[in-house]
Amino acid sequence: MDFLKGLNPQQQQAVLATAGPVLVMAGPGSGKTRVLTQRVAYLIGALGVRPYSILSVTFTNKAAREMEGRIYRLLGEKEARGLTLGTFHATCARILRREARHLPFDANFVIYDTDDQLEVLRQALADLNLDEKRYRPQGMHALISYAKNELLLPDNFPVHDYRDEVVARLYRRYQELLLASNALDFDDLLLYTVYLLEQVPEVKERYARLFEHILVDEFQDTNQAQYVLVRHLSSFHRNLFVVGDIDQSIYRWRGADYRNVLRFENDFPDAQVILLEQNYRSTQAILDVAMAVIEPHPYRTTKQLFTERGSGERANVIEVRDDAQQAQWVVENIAQMVKEKQISGGDIAIMYRTNAKSRLLEEAFLQYGMRYRLVGAQRFYGRREVKDLIAYLRVIHNPSDEVSLLRILNTPPRGIGNKTVLALRAYAQQQKMSSGEAVLAIAAEPESAVSEIFPQRAVIAVARFGDLLAGWRDQMSQSTPLQILDRLMSDIDYRAYLDDGSQEGQERWDNVMELRRLAAEFGETGLDAFLERVALVSDQDTLAEGNDAPTLLTLHAAKGLEFPVVFIVGLNEGTLPHARSLEDKEALHEERRLFYVGITRAKDHLYLVYSQFGNAYGYTEPHAPSRFLEDIPKKLVNFRTLTAERSERRGGGLRSKMQEALSPASAPILEKRFSPGDRVRHPIWGEGMVLNSALKDSDEIVDIFFESVGLKRVSALIGKLELLS
């Protein structure tokens, strides 16, 4: 059998690598799965290595199944039987069950999923008399998970302040509760396996002798525990074959540490280093853009990506006015491509940094009557936090909305449990009114509602909520949707309920901020108009999906995928790179890698889109393009600006009256009006002092220090600045 058939010289070098440590630096689209598969087949079929002495580790069950299927097709299932191939966690679980006699749990342990783990944490918080609102289970879980990935047990958890001391106690109690249930979480599978290998030398020696060859995929995404694990398991034979690429390490928030590639080079100075540079996915024009973006990244091994697919067309950099025009332009172009049968909708992907950015795109597709697929996320209006707030607004607008009321009565928790809800509904029926009307009536006269079926404690809880509802309704006629939304979120402390410090919590808050941006577009039009818009859009969310539909997904979710046509949108400072990364060098480096991963998903056509203006909190301000775009030489791209063009086509396209209202009607600014030292007043931020001013694209961009919010950059064309001195 020819185990090198179809491989390029670099791939052949990797498959035929001699014994000892090997580091394969595999560029995107370079056929690393094929190399791993044929390396295993070569070890068994050509070198006579016994399948059971080979351990091949992947990060997903899907990848493991794919590799297994390829190996079986190459060798036959009988020849490959006994091969240990699977994820880190599955491999560790098998070892722990075999060696449980050395560990503080039985071999029939259960593995708790995320929901189970959070329930155990809530129990631990209760046992320690800790306030769940102050120490949110999701946030505490993230800290404990990080500690386990760093191989830190409760006794050596670093304590620098009181909060650390609380986390250490909580971690200890959490572990006690897990063991009492003979249960492990996902991180325990790694932690206890490393513990086992370090504390029981004969077990380490047995497994290190057993696994003659160890292969690891996506090595740049391993965490500290996974790195130490494979180092122990390879300690006898030293045949550790790892495939990875620092340039594609994008899961730092999950504990992934690209520095493991550097550690490997330090721990195995005799390792062979092989570069896979031939790309089988993209055109050279796209690869050139990708290399320009990733080149400034430190700590990387330089690779010169090349392809035999030809040069292809240059990437396109598109400047739009704002996010609304961005969504409109992208969907219009996709519709045109599909209409002219240049390409199938299923061959197109739209990528963005955070899930919150899908909202305008979803609405644009729906208004066009086009199907789309949303990968890795709930549709915007179906997301829990969005549904919560819309339910609040619906009840404020219409207290008789029973479904919405039941959703929010105890969200966030306010002591209105199921028994109280049943009592409220019984009381409402008795009084011949809706439950919402009953809530308002109880708030007005709580004592009159106390009865045998409605005890005083329950009445008090309902009355407190009723007071809030009455206050919001009093505000409704004099306030904008944005003002109502802001007040209710403040009154219920919704951010503290939602944003627990975890990645998931931040993404949920990002979705709330996107809903705020939508509310801001309605200005003085009223809550009813806002709710009507939301209802009309969300009702269409049942539009059928199909394999021929364009795909909407985050850049993180795009890893491992490829599409003939890729649009990457929202390429602005604060979005990509994300605002959270701007003060953290390591996070900023990862944002660069994330952009690189997105670019290298494109096979034939690439569109990079950024907006000139952003709408954040009800006001519009200049929005700087991503710093990463500046690293792309102009000769590599076609640039087009839509800010001076009318993007409507035959009948106005998707541009709404609200979007038109945001467009400046003023004449272009030809000379500066503001000078450093001038005092000005802004309708939102109040008074401030001008630090700098410059003309740009028929507008005057003014840097102002405001007493209320600090430094802001404001467009004089639309910022409604008043000169005071």
XYZ file of C-alpha atoms in Angstrom:
725
model
C 0.000 0.000 0.000
C 1.255 3.476 -0.927
C 0.882 5.563 2.244
C 2.257 8.662 0.519
C -0.152 8.770 -2.398
C -1.392 12.282 -3.130
C 0.848 13.967 -0.545
C 3.062 16.954 -1.251
C 6.761 16.848 -0.160
C 6.133 18.567 3.187
C 3.247 16.217 4.004
C 5.370 13.207 3.046
C 8.123 14.424 5.360
C 5.631 14.564 8.235
C 4.182 11.099 7.561
C 7.663 9.527 7.292
C 9.170 11.372 10.277
C 11.489 9.153 12.266
C 11.106 8.269 15.940
C 11.227 11.003 18.524
C 9.330 14.250 19.079
C 7.860 15.935 15.985
C 6.215 19.362 15.707
C 4.176 19.911 12.546
C 3.289 23.568 12.039
C 0.268 23.264 9.775
C -1.023 26.359 8.020
C -4.760 26.714 7.361
C -6.110 24.414 4.655
C -2.819 22.506 4.471
C -4.278 19.007 4.852
C -3.270 18.301 8.459
C -6.065 15.753 9.006
C -4.794 13.809 6.016
C -1.262 13.905 7.428
C -2.408 12.624 10.831
C -4.510 9.881 9.272
C -1.811 8.643 6.935
C 0.809 8.898 9.682
C -1.235 6.458 11.783
C -1.787 4.183 8.778
C 1.940 4.292 7.996
C 2.899 3.378 11.575
C 0.603 0.355 11.531
C 0.795 -0.775 7.915
C 4.441 -0.050 7.098
C 6.301 -0.065 10.419
C 4.252 -2.807 12.107
C 3.351 -0.754 15.177
C 0.556 -2.461 17.112
C -2.672 -0.386 16.982
C -3.236 -0.575 20.755
C 0.131 1.104 21.366
C -0.950 4.199 19.422
C -2.861 7.036 21.089
C -4.320 9.688 18.770
C -6.003 12.628 20.493
C -8.393 15.141 18.899
C -10.554 17.945 20.286
C -13.985 16.885 19.034
C -15.810 13.599 18.652
C -16.603 14.578 15.067
C -12.901 14.904 14.237
C -12.186 11.573 15.937
C -14.917 9.805 13.931
C -13.634 11.338 10.710
C -10.072 10.173 11.396
C -11.232 6.711 12.399
C -13.246 6.340 9.197
C -10.290 7.375 7.047
C -7.920 4.973 8.833
C -10.368 2.082 8.419
C -10.644 2.831 4.703
C -6.864 2.842 4.355
C -6.083 -0.268 6.439
C -9.330 -2.093 6.944
C -11.179 -2.200 10.253
C -9.565 -5.464 11.345
C -6.013 -4.168 10.896
C -6.709 -0.956 12.822
C -8.717 -2.527 15.655
C -7.439 -1.587 19.112
C -6.308 1.905 18.174
C -6.984 4.437 20.974
C -8.471 7.420 19.168
C -10.689 10.063 20.756
C -10.910 13.333 22.627
C -8.757 14.224 25.621
C -11.735 13.873 27.943
C -12.853 10.509 26.598
C -9.310 9.140 26.829
C -8.938 10.352 30.406
C -12.317 8.921 31.411
C -11.218 5.452 30.235
C -7.956 5.677 32.194
C -9.712 6.870 35.366
C -12.264 4.047 35.294
C -9.462 1.475 34.946
C -7.405 3.019 37.744
C -10.152 4.154 40.136
C -8.692 2.104 42.997
C -5.997 4.763 43.293
C -8.465 7.635 43.369
C -11.080 9.121 45.756
C -14.054 7.916 43.675
C -15.446 4.652 42.309
C -15.067 3.383 38.756
C -18.774 3.908 38.032
C -18.491 7.685 38.486
C -20.876 9.906 36.544
C -19.788 12.922 34.504
C -21.811 16.046 35.245
C -22.657 18.372 32.381
C -22.637 22.159 32.673
C -26.163 22.415 34.112
C -25.367 19.747 36.709
C -22.160 21.554 37.667
C -24.009 24.837 38.185
C -26.532 23.101 40.434
C -23.692 21.713 42.548
C -22.166 25.189 42.755
C -25.469 26.642 43.911
C -25.585 24.001 46.633
C -22.017 24.863 47.623
C -22.916 28.556 47.817
C -25.886 27.759 50.015
C -23.786 25.497 52.270
C -21.269 28.313 52.771
C -24.010 30.906 53.251
C -22.731 32.922 50.279
C -24.992 35.279 48.329
C -25.635 33.839 44.855
C -26.210 37.322 43.471
C -22.778 38.466 44.623
C -20.984 35.245 43.712
C -22.700 34.201 40.499
C -22.495 30.447 39.823
C -21.397 30.907 36.198
C -18.604 33.277 37.168
C -17.446 31.060 40.018
C -17.557 28.059 37.705
C -15.277 29.836 35.239
C -12.719 30.576 37.974
C -12.767 27.003 39.277
C -12.477 25.641 35.738
C -9.464 27.860 35.100
C -7.830 26.638 38.309
C -8.330 22.998 37.326
C -6.920 23.583 33.856
C -3.860 25.078 35.540
C -3.663 21.951 37.765
C -4.460 23.912 40.919
C -6.253 21.980 43.669
C -8.288 23.784 46.360
C -5.392 23.594 48.832
C -2.986 25.409 46.500
C -5.450 27.853 44.960
C -3.662 31.249 45.044
C -5.250 33.673 47.515
C -4.440 37.363 47.154
C -7.582 38.964 48.544
C -10.890 38.167 50.213
C -12.605 37.191 46.952
C -9.850 34.668 46.216
C -10.338 33.234 49.684
C -14.062 32.851 48.998
C -13.382 31.130 45.666
C -10.933 28.745 47.341
C -13.539 27.778 49.970
C -16.208 27.412 47.318
C -13.885 25.278 45.172
C -13.198 22.982 48.124
C -16.892 22.582 48.952
C -17.758 22.062 45.284
C -15.260 19.194 45.067
C -16.626 17.657 48.274
C -20.150 17.669 46.852
C -18.988 16.148 43.566
C -17.170 13.320 45.311
C -20.122 12.728 47.626
C -22.167 12.047 44.485
C -19.358 9.969 42.911
C -19.314 12.545 40.120
C -16.678 14.399 38.119
C -16.924 17.450 35.915
C -15.147 17.734 32.546
C -12.120 19.481 34.020
C -11.777 16.771 36.682
C -11.181 14.202 33.964
C -7.953 15.975 33.049
C -7.002 17.037 36.575
C -7.350 13.586 38.158
C -5.566 11.850 35.284
C -2.551 14.126 35.684
C -2.780 13.664 39.469
C -2.851 9.894 38.982
C 0.212 9.875 36.724
C 2.181 12.124 39.087
C 1.201 10.457 42.364
C 1.285 6.786 41.320
C 4.614 6.147 39.506
C 3.802 2.573 38.496
C 0.645 3.732 36.702
C 2.553 6.420 34.852
C 5.217 3.934 33.783
C 2.626 1.421 32.593
C 0.800 3.887 30.341
C 4.016 5.554 29.171
C 5.301 2.133 28.076
C 1.932 1.171 26.555
C 1.603 4.179 24.260
C 4.564 3.857 21.920
C 3.307 6.672 19.677
C 1.149 9.633 20.707
C -0.366 12.012 18.154
C -2.143 15.263 19.083
C -4.279 17.392 16.762
C -4.903 21.167 17.199
C -2.002 21.342 19.629
C -2.215 25.146 19.839
C -5.581 24.756 21.599
C -4.342 22.566 24.449
C -4.391 23.893 27.986
C -1.803 23.411 30.719
C -3.396 20.188 32.008
C -3.525 18.645 28.527
C 0.079 19.550 27.813
C 1.334 18.039 31.074
C -0.786 14.943 30.393
C 0.746 14.166 26.985
C 4.226 14.984 28.298
C 3.797 12.328 31.014
C 2.309 9.755 28.655
C 5.163 10.202 26.162
C 7.896 10.141 28.804
C 9.145 6.622 28.022
C 9.192 6.356 24.206
C 9.267 10.134 23.488
C 7.405 9.585 20.221
C 5.172 12.612 20.550
C 3.817 13.871 17.223
C 1.886 17.143 17.551
C 0.167 19.181 14.843
C -0.741 22.804 15.426
C -0.331 26.416 14.465
C 0.045 29.357 16.837
C -1.583 31.538 14.175
C -4.871 29.652 14.673
C -5.061 29.657 18.468
C -8.377 31.418 19.220
C -9.782 29.765 22.340
C -7.895 31.489 25.143
C -11.173 32.072 26.990
C -11.581 28.278 27.181
C -8.133 27.866 28.690
C -6.274 27.161 25.434
C -2.649 28.293 25.630
C -0.696 28.727 22.389
C 2.464 28.903 24.506
C 2.319 25.098 24.704
C 3.836 25.138 21.211
C 6.743 27.155 22.608
C 6.954 24.866 25.656
C 7.142 21.864 23.357
C 10.121 23.362 21.547
C 11.829 24.050 24.892
C 11.017 20.668 26.454
C 11.973 18.745 23.298
C 14.936 20.646 21.813
C 15.704 17.665 19.551
C 12.239 17.766 17.954
C 11.851 17.763 14.195
C 9.934 20.854 13.048
C 8.037 20.483 9.784
C 6.100 23.288 8.082
C 2.975 22.580 6.035
C 2.708 25.660 3.840
C 0.818 24.513 0.755
C -2.822 25.556 1.031
C -5.521 23.546 -0.748
C -8.415 25.867 0.082
C -7.846 29.505 -0.885
C -6.584 31.494 -3.834
C -3.184 33.180 -3.554
C -4.816 36.617 -3.366
C -6.671 35.586 -0.200
C -3.590 33.947 1.304
C -1.560 37.117 0.706
C -4.114 39.139 2.683
C -4.081 36.562 5.481
C -0.286 36.618 5.710
C -0.256 40.422 5.817
C -2.686 40.362 8.758
C -0.851 37.715 10.788
C 2.707 38.875 10.069
C 2.885 41.428 12.977
C 1.955 38.700 15.485
C 4.879 37.834 17.804
C 5.953 34.334 18.914
C 5.077 32.703 15.599
C 7.024 30.541 13.182
C 6.927 32.323 9.832
C 5.213 30.331 7.101
C 4.976 31.303 3.452
C 1.553 30.049 2.451
C 1.172 29.162 -1.204
C -1.368 27.425 -3.412
C -1.653 25.895 -6.845
C -5.217 27.206 -7.225
C -4.071 30.364 -8.975
C -3.990 34.013 -7.985
C -7.758 34.617 -7.975
C -9.450 37.970 -7.543
C -8.280 40.495 -4.973
C -10.073 40.742 -1.646
C -12.607 43.567 -1.303
C -12.558 46.125 1.510
C -15.901 47.891 1.792
C -16.604 51.056 3.805
C -20.272 51.573 4.685
C -21.952 54.347 6.598
C -23.300 52.343 9.545
C -24.341 48.855 10.624
C -27.743 49.189 8.978
C -26.228 49.957 5.569
C -23.720 47.175 6.162
C -26.470 44.579 6.585
C -28.386 45.991 3.627
C -25.373 45.952 1.315
C -24.299 42.425 2.269
C -27.744 40.908 1.789
C -28.365 42.816 -1.460
C -25.104 41.501 -2.879
C -25.854 37.950 -1.788
C -29.316 38.188 -3.340
C -27.766 39.400 -6.582
C -25.177 36.602 -6.607
C -27.835 33.960 -6.090
C -30.247 35.544 -8.585
C -27.612 35.611 -11.302
C -26.736 32.009 -10.369
C -23.116 32.895 -9.853
C -23.167 30.735 -6.735
C -25.469 28.817 -4.390
C -26.568 30.468 -1.157
C -25.076 27.565 0.786
C -21.623 28.515 -0.486
C -21.763 31.907 1.259
C -20.889 32.764 4.869
C -21.222 35.990 6.846
C -18.914 36.110 9.860
C -18.805 38.521 12.805
C -17.057 38.874 16.147
C -20.035 38.477 18.495
C -23.483 36.915 18.174
C -25.099 40.281 18.863
C -24.008 41.390 15.385
C -26.428 38.951 13.753
C -29.528 41.029 14.532
C -29.470 43.492 11.625
C -28.348 40.786 9.219
C -31.209 38.522 10.272
C -33.690 41.349 9.792
C -32.266 42.136 6.363
C -32.613 38.518 5.239
C -36.153 38.367 6.563
C -37.157 41.571 4.806
C -35.726 40.200 1.584
C -37.640 36.957 2.107
C -34.398 34.990 1.939
C -33.570 31.917 3.964
C -30.453 31.852 6.126
C -28.771 29.483 8.568
C -27.615 30.669 11.978
C -24.798 28.494 13.297
C -23.903 28.055 16.943
C -26.456 30.501 18.336
C -30.110 31.109 18.941
C -31.713 33.592 16.582
C -31.421 37.094 18.011
C -35.068 37.498 19.043
C -35.096 33.993 20.450
C -32.223 34.606 22.865
C -33.221 34.408 26.506
C -32.120 37.865 27.536
C -33.737 39.497 24.501
C -37.012 37.659 25.121
C -36.912 38.665 28.799
C -36.616 42.375 28.068
C -39.165 42.324 25.269
C -41.553 40.553 27.650
C -41.023 43.333 30.205
C -41.773 45.994 27.596
C -44.879 44.146 26.434
C -46.234 43.980 29.973
C -45.493 47.675 30.496
C -47.394 48.415 27.294
C -50.143 45.867 27.970
C -50.442 44.435 31.514
C -52.974 41.895 30.233
C -50.259 40.055 28.278
C -50.402 36.882 30.375
C -47.614 34.987 28.595
C -45.130 37.831 28.953
C -46.131 38.477 32.556
C -45.535 34.860 33.571
C -42.099 35.027 31.948
C -40.946 38.029 33.962
C -42.747 37.706 37.308
C -39.726 36.024 38.869
C -36.987 37.113 36.437
C -34.632 37.991 38.051
C -35.721 35.981 41.122
C -37.799 38.113 43.484
C -39.554 35.532 45.661
C -42.521 34.879 43.350
C -42.520 31.094 43.067
C -45.013 28.730 41.448
C -47.363 28.734 44.440
C -47.513 32.524 44.435
C -48.186 32.542 40.690
C -51.087 30.109 41.158
C -52.449 32.246 43.980
C -52.165 35.383 41.849
C -54.029 33.796 38.947
C -56.756 32.521 41.279
C -57.109 35.997 42.768
C -57.252 37.577 39.320
C -60.037 35.208 38.217
C -61.919 35.941 41.415
C -61.686 39.674 40.727
C -62.538 39.182 37.012
C -59.353 40.835 35.789
C -56.142 39.772 34.086
C -53.149 38.728 36.147
C -51.334 41.920 35.129
C -54.225 44.104 36.219
C -54.320 42.161 39.475
C -50.603 42.881 40.046
C -51.238 46.622 39.683
C -54.323 46.446 41.933
C -52.392 44.574 44.613
C -49.611 47.160 44.473
C -52.166 49.914 45.044
C -53.920 48.142 47.973
C -51.913 45.105 49.124
C -53.913 44.485 52.300
C -57.143 44.053 50.357
C -55.659 41.045 48.514
C -54.574 39.101 51.600
C -56.743 36.013 51.950
C -56.679 32.312 52.648
C -55.596 31.544 49.082
C -53.226 34.518 48.894
C -51.064 34.700 52.056
C -49.500 37.983 53.114
C -45.934 36.954 52.256
C -46.942 36.216 48.670
C -48.937 39.433 48.444
C -45.917 41.471 49.557
C -43.700 39.929 46.871
C -46.299 40.598 44.158
C -46.938 44.134 45.452
C -43.248 45.003 45.194
C -43.225 43.950 41.568
C -46.471 45.804 41.003
C -44.907 49.015 42.320
C -42.142 48.677 39.720
C -44.643 47.991 36.946
C -46.786 50.963 37.918
C -43.732 53.239 37.875
C -42.729 52.062 34.404
C -46.250 52.549 33.101
C -46.372 56.079 34.514
C -43.171 56.828 32.593
C -44.391 55.262 29.347
C -46.198 58.225 27.763
C -43.407 60.731 28.450
C -40.406 58.520 27.607
C -38.758 56.945 24.586
C -38.444 53.153 24.293
C -34.751 53.517 25.130
C -35.467 55.477 28.325
C -38.051 52.931 29.454
C -35.689 50.059 28.720
C -32.830 51.718 30.609
C -34.977 52.455 33.641
C -36.403 48.952 33.922
C -32.944 47.377 33.563
C -31.661 49.672 36.306
C -34.630 48.979 38.588
C -34.243 45.201 38.354
C -30.415 45.325 38.234
C -30.557 43.224 35.086
C -26.859 43.476 34.268
C -25.868 41.978 37.620
C -28.345 39.157 36.950
C -27.064 38.533 33.432
C -23.355 39.358 33.288
C -21.658 37.033 35.751
C -18.141 37.717 34.512
C -18.056 34.693 32.216
C -17.698 34.744 28.426
C -21.325 33.643 28.126
C -22.443 36.417 30.459
C -20.605 39.032 28.403
C -22.158 37.719 25.183
C -25.613 37.953 26.758
C -24.927 41.538 27.779
C -23.730 42.261 24.224
C -27.143 41.083 23.023
C -28.822 43.456 25.471
C -26.705 46.307 24.120
C -27.783 45.381 20.590
C -31.431 45.561 21.697
C -30.661 48.995 23.178
C -29.303 50.119 19.820
C -32.534 49.024 18.177
C -34.590 50.876 20.802
C -32.489 54.007 20.228
C -33.475 54.043 16.550
C -37.102 54.724 17.498
C -36.445 58.065 19.156
C -39.768 59.623 20.155
C -41.947 57.255 18.123
C -43.182 55.422 21.216
C -43.133 51.974 22.772
C -45.988 50.650 20.651
C -44.048 51.267 17.415
C -40.977 49.550 18.847
C -42.950 46.484 19.947
C -44.725 46.306 16.606
C -41.366 46.252 14.814
C -40.062 43.507 17.089
C -43.222 41.443 16.671
C -43.183 41.678 12.896
C -39.568 40.581 12.733
C -39.694 37.818 15.299
C -42.864 36.374 13.751
C -40.827 35.709 10.608
C -38.155 33.842 12.528
C -39.886 30.606 11.529
C -38.747 31.136 7.932
C -37.498 27.742 6.789
C -33.820 27.022 6.744
C -32.074 24.969 4.112
C -28.717 23.693 3.030
C -28.704 26.188 0.171
C -29.063 29.147 2.534
C -26.246 31.578 3.439
C -24.642 30.875 6.810
C -24.385 33.415 9.632
C -21.820 32.586 12.309
C -19.212 34.014 14.645
C -15.540 33.904 13.754
C -14.982 31.449 16.608
C -17.610 29.097 15.178
C -16.007 29.309 11.729
C -12.867 27.406 12.795
C -12.534 24.254 10.689
C -15.058 25.383 8.047
C -14.630 26.752 4.533
C -16.832 28.628 2.053
C -16.346 29.840 -1.535
C -17.588 33.317 -0.534
C -16.926 34.945 2.859
C -18.125 38.302 4.181
C -16.487 39.430 7.435
C -18.481 42.325 8.858
C -18.071 44.727 11.772
C -14.360 45.302 11.193
C -14.145 48.288 13.522
C -12.161 49.167 16.624
C -14.077 47.966 19.663
C -15.695 45.148 17.708
C -12.671 43.448 16.119
C -10.498 43.859 18.058
C -13.136 43.661 20.773
C -13.219 46.487 23.307
C -12.391 44.023 26.108
C -9.063 43.207 24.473
C -7.712 46.715 23.994
C -5.883 46.877 27.339
C -4.627 43.283 27.237
C -1.764 42.479 24.853
C -2.407 38.738 24.855
C -6.102 39.265 24.166
C -5.240 41.694 21.387
C -2.947 39.131 19.785
C -5.770 36.599 19.880
C -8.118 39.061 18.178
C -5.576 39.259 15.336
C -5.450 35.467 15.124
C -9.243 35.365 15.064
C -9.351 37.705 12.079
C -6.707 35.558 10.362
C -8.793 32.426 10.919
C -11.831 34.147 9.397
C -9.907 35.267 6.301
C -8.534 31.784 5.711
C -12.031 30.276 5.629
C -12.562 31.895 2.196
C -11.873 29.853 -0.912
C -12.547 32.237 -3.813
C -14.079 35.571 -2.773
C -13.492 37.670 0.350
C -15.299 40.840 1.473
C -14.063 42.796 4.506
C -16.630 45.344 5.678
C -16.409 48.164 8.211
C -18.643 51.121 9.071
C -17.794 54.808 9.255
C -20.259 55.539 12.055
C -21.547 53.563 15.010
C -24.744 53.929 17.013
C -24.037 52.940 20.586
C -26.296 54.570 23.173
C -28.818 56.479 21.152
C -26.273 58.723 19.477
C -24.123 58.384 16.393
C -20.358 58.862 16.479
C -17.409 58.147 14.173
C -16.307 54.539 14.258
C -12.644 53.833 13.471
C -11.869 50.912 11.148
C -10.083 47.941 12.674
C -6.359 48.439 13.160
C -5.870 45.061 11.487
C -7.081 46.448 8.165
C -4.173 48.880 8.209
C -1.754 45.940 7.994
C -3.075 44.931 4.558
C -1.146 46.610 1.710
C -3.460 48.578 -0.576
C -2.160 46.702 -3.610
C -3.726 43.480 -2.275
C -7.328 44.725 -2.133
C -10.068 46.477 -4.058
C -11.413 49.341 -1.925
C -14.914 50.754 -2.235
C -16.739 53.292 -0.097
C -20.526 53.379 0.048
C -20.759 56.376 2.370
C -21.249 58.763 -0.543
C -23.377 56.365 -2.591
C -27.078 55.678 -2.465
C -27.396 51.973 -1.934
C -31.123 51.766 -2.670
C -32.004 49.768 -5.762
C -35.283 49.987 -7.604
C -37.797 51.046 -4.994
C -35.597 51.787 -2.024
C -34.266 48.374 -1.013
C -34.227 47.879 2.747
C -33.453 51.427 3.827
C -36.089 52.342 6.396
C -37.401 55.719 7.429
C -35.541 55.387 10.703
C -32.269 54.834 8.895
C -32.986 57.839 6.663
C -33.553 59.897 9.786
C -30.074 59.032 10.974
C -28.515 60.297 7.741
C -27.216 63.867 8.023
C -29.198 66.343 5.976
C -26.645 69.100 6.593
C -24.398 70.478 3.886
C -20.804 69.159 3.823
C -18.405 70.872 6.221
C -15.629 72.637 4.301
C -13.795 74.474 7.085
C -13.175 73.852 10.775
C -15.544 75.388 13.294
C -13.920 74.145 16.492
C -10.431 74.759 17.878
C -8.439 73.310 20.802
C -9.539 74.958 24.055
C -13.115 75.702 22.894
C -15.913 74.893 25.343
C -18.812 72.971 23.789
C -22.070 71.325 24.850
C -23.286 67.918 23.624
C -26.989 66.945 24.001
C -26.073 63.671 25.734
C -22.726 64.234 27.461
C -23.080 67.864 28.482
C -20.177 70.308 28.559
C -16.634 69.555 27.486
C -13.415 71.030 26.126
C -12.110 70.547 22.574
C -8.683 68.890 22.454
C -8.313 68.525 18.698
C -10.236 68.951 15.457
C -9.665 67.764 11.874
C -11.545 67.764 8.566
C -12.291 64.343 7.095
C -14.598 63.319 4.240
C -16.662 66.554 4.302
C -17.035 66.360 8.070
C -15.244 67.820 11.074
C -14.099 65.209 13.589
C -13.671 66.709 17.057
C -11.870 65.162 20.053
C -13.544 66.429 23.233
C -12.966 65.784 26.915
C -16.351 65.708 28.679
C -16.659 66.039 32.439
C -19.310 63.311 32.427
C -17.732 60.557 30.299
C -14.147 61.537 29.512
C -12.620 61.607 26.019
C -14.973 61.176 23.032
C -14.587 61.635 19.282
C -17.619 63.395 17.794
C -18.827 64.150 14.274
C -19.626 67.867 13.983
C -21.943 67.067 11.073
C -24.336 65.019 13.184
C -23.198 65.535 16.782
C -25.330 68.663 17.470
C -22.436 70.413 19.206
C -23.070 73.862 20.668
C -20.075 76.216 20.845
C -19.931 77.905 24.268
C -16.691 79.856 23.999
